[in-house]
mmCIF file of C-alpha atoms in Angstrom:
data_model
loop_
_atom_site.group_PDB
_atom_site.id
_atom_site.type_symbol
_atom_site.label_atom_id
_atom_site.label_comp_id
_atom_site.label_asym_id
_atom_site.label_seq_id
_atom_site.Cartn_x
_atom_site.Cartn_y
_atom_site.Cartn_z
ATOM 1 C CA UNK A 1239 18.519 118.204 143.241
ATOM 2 C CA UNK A 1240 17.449 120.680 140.099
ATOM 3 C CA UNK A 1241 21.146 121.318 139.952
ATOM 4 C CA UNK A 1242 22.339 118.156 139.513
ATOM 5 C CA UNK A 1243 19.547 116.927 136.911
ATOM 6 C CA UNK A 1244 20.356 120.441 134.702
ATOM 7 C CA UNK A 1245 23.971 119.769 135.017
ATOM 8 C CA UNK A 1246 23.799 115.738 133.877
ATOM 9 C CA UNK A 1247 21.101 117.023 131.045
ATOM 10 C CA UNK A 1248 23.780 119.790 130.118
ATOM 11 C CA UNK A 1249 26.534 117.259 130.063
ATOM 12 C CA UNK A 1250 24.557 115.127 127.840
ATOM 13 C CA UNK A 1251 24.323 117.383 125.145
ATOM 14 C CA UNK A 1252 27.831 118.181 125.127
ATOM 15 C CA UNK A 1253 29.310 114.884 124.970
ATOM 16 C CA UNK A 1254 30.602 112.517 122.289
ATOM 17 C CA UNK A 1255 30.737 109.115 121.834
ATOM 18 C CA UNK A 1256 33.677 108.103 119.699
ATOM 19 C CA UNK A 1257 32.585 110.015 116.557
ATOM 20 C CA UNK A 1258 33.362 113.153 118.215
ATOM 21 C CA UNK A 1259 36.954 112.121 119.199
ATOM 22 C CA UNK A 1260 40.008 113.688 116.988
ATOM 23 C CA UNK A 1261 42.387 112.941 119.261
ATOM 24 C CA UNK A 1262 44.657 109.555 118.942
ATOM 25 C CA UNK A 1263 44.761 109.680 122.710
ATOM 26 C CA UNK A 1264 41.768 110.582 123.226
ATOM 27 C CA UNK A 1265 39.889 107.775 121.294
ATOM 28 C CA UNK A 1266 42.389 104.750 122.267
ATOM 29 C CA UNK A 1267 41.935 106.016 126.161
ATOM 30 C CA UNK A 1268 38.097 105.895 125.318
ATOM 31 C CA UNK A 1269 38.156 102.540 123.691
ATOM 32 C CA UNK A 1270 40.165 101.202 126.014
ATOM 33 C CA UNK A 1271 39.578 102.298 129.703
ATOM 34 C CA UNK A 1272 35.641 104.246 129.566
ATOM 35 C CA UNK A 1273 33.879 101.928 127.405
ATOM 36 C CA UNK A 1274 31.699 99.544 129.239
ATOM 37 C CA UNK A 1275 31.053 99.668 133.377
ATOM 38 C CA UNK A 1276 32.029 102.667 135.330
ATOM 39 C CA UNK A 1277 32.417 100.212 138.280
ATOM 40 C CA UNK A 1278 36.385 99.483 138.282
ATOM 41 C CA UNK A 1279 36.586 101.686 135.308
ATOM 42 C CA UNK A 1280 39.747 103.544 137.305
ATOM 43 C CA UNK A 1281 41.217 100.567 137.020
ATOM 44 C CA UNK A 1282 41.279 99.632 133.528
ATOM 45 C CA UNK A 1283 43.114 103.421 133.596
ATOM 46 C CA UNK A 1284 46.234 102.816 136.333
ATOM 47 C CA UNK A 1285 46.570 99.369 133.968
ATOM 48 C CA UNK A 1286 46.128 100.591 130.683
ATOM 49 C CA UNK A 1287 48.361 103.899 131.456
ATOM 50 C CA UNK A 1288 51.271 101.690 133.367
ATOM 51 C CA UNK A 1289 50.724 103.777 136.231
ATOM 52 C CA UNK A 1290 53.084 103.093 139.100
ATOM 53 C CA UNK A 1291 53.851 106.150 141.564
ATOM 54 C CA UNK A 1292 49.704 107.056 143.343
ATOM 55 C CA UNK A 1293 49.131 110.071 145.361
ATOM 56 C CA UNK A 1294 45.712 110.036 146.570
ATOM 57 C CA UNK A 1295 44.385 113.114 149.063
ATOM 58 C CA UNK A 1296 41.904 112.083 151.861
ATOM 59 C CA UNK A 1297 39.480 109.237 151.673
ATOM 60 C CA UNK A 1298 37.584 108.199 149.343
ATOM 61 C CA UNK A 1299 35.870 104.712 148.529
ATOM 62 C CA UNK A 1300 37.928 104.543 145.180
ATOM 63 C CA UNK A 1301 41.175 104.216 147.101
ATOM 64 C CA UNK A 1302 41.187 100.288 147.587
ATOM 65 C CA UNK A 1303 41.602 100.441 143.493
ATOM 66 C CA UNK A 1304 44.634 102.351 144.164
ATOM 67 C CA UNK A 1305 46.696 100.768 146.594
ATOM 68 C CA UNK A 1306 49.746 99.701 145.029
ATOM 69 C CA UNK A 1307 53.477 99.540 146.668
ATOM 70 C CA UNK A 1308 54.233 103.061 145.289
ATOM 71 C CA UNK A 1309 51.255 104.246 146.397
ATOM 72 C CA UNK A 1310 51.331 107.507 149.273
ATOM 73 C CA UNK A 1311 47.835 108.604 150.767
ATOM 74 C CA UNK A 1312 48.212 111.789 152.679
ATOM 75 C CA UNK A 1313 45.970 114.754 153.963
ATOM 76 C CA UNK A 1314 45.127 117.252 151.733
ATOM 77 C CA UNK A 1315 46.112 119.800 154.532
ATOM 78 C CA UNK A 1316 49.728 118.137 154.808
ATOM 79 C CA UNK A 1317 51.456 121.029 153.686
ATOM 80 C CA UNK A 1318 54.618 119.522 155.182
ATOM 81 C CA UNK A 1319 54.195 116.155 152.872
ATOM 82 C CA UNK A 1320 53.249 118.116 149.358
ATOM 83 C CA UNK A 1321 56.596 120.574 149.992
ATOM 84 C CA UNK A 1322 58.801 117.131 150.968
ATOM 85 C CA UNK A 1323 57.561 115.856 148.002
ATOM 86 C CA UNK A 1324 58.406 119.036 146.139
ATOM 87 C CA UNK A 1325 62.182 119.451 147.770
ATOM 88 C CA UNK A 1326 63.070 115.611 146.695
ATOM 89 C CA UNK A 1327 61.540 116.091 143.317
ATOM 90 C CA UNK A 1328 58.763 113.836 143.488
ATOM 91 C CA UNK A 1329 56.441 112.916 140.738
ATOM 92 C CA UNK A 1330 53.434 110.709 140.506
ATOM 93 C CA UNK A 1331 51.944 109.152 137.764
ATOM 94 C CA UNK A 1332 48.859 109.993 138.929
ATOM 95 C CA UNK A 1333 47.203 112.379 141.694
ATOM 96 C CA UNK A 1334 43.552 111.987 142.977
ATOM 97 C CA UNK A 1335 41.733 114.254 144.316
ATOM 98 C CA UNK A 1336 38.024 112.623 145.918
ATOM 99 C CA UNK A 1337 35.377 114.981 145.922
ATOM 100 C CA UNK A 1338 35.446 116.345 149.509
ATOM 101 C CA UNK A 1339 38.842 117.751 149.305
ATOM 102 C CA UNK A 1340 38.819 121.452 150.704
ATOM 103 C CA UNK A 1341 40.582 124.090 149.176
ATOM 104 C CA UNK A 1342 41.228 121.942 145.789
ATOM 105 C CA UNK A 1343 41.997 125.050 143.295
ATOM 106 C CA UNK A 1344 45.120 125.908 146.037
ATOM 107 C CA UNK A 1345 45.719 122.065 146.279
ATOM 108 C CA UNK A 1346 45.984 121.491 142.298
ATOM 109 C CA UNK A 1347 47.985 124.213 141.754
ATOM 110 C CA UNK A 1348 50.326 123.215 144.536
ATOM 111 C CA UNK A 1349 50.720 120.031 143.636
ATOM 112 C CA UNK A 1350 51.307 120.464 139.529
ATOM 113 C CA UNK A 1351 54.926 120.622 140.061
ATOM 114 C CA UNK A 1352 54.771 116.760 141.278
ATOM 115 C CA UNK A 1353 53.471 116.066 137.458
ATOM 116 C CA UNK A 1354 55.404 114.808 134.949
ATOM 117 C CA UNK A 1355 54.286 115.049 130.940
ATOM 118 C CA UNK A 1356 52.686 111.395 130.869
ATOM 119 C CA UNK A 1357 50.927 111.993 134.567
ATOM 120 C CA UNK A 1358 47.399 111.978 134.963
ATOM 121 C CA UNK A 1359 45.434 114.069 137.903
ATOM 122 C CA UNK A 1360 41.688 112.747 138.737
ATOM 123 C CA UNK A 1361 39.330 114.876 140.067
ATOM 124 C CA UNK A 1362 36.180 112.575 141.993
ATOM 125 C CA UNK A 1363 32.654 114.360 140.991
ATOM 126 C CA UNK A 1364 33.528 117.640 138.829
ATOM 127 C CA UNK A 1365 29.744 118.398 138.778
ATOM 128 C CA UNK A 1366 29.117 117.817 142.199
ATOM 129 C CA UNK A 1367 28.318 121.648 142.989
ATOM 130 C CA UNK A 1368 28.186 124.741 141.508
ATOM 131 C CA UNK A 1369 31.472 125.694 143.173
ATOM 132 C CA UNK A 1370 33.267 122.583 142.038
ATOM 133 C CA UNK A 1371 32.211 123.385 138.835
ATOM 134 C CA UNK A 1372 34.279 126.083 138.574
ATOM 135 C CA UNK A 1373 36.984 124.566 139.942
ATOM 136 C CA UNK A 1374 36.531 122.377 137.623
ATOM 137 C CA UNK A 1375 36.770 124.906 134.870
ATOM 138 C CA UNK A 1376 39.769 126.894 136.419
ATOM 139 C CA UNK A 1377 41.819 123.560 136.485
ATOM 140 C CA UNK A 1378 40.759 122.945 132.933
ATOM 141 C CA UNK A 1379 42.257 126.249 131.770
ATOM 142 C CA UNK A 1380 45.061 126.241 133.699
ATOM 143 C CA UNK A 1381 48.329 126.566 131.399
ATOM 144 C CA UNK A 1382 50.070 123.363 131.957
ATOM 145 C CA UNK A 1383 46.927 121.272 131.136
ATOM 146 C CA UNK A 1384 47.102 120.141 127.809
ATOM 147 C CA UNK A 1385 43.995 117.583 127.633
ATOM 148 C CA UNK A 1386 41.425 117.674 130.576
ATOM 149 C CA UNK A 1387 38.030 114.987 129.539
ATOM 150 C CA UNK A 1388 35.208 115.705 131.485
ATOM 151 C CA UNK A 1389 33.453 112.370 132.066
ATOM 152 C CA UNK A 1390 31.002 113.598 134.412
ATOM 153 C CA UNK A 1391 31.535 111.322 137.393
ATOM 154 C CA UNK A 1392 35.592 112.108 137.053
ATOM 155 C CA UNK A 1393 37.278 114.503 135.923
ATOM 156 C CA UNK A 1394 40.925 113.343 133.997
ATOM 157 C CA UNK A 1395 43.522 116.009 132.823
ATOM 158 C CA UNK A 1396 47.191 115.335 131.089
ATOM 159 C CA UNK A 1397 49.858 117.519 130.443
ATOM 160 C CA UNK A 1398 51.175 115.741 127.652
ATOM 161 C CA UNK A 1399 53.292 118.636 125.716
ATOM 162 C CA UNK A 1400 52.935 117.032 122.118
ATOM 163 C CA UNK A 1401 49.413 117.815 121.985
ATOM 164 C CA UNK A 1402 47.512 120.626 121.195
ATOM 165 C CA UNK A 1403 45.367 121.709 124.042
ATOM 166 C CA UNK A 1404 42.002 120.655 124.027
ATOM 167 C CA UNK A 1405 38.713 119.764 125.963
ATOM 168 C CA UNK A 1406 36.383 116.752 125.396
ATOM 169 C CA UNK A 1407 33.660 115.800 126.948
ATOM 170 C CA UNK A 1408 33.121 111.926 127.099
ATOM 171 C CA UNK A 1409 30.561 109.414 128.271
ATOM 172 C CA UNK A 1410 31.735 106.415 130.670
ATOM 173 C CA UNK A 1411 30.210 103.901 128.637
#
């Protein structure tokens, strides 16, 4: 329980509120998808980013905000579905990733080849534990990223190749 209150505290400090926010993308995706109510907040995302092609790992309770027609839910121990998807050249708009997935750093990296430059992954509760924290921070350095925002409850990252890399740290509200 100390954990979690030290890590929310922590994340406090570090975030912004628009102010802090130099990025274009950045600020419009603030404005426009975390400000007001977390609840259906995911949402405002898949409709503000046009996002068609869904590949969600595992259960979670987001998934009913997901379900589209292009939408494929698999098992994050598939390994036969991720290297279909690989062989035909698949790529999502966006990959989710709910908290309990096992083996996520392998999973991420495995799956980065299904992203294309205007794809978004979401990672479900990036302060959950101290080892998901560092997943967390080995995803955020990993070369392809180009903007990962930490919003405590999710974590978002883009590979978007016209902007500089960069971190932010952003409240859902």
């Amino acid at each position: 329980m100390w954990f979690k209150i030290k890590t929310y505290l922590l994340f406090l400090l570090r975030s912004f509120h628009l102010h802090g926010i130099h990025s274009p993308f950045v600020f419009q995706l603030q404005q426009t998808c975390f400000k007001g109510k977390k609840e259906k907040m995911l949402l405002r995302l898949v409709e503000y980013l046009k996002i068609e092609t869904i590949l969600l790992f595992g259960k979670s309770a987001e998934n009913e905000i997901f379900k589209t027609s292009k939408t494929v839910i698999t098992d994050p121990a598939d390994v036969q579905q991720i290297n279909l998807f690989l062989k035909n050249n698949q790529q999502f708009d966006l990959v989710y990733f709910p908290a309990q997935t096992e083996n996520l750093f392998v999973l991420f990296q495995k799956t980065l080849p299904l992203a294309h430059n205007d794809s978004v992954f979401v990672f479900e509760k990036p302060h959950r534990s101290k080892e998901m924290e560092q997943i967390w921070k080995s995803v955020q350095q990993t070369q392809k990223v180009r903007v990962s925002i930490d919003a405590f409850y999710f974590g978002f990252v883009f590979f978007r190749k016209e902007q500089a890399k960069e971190d932010f740290v952003v409240r859902l509200n």
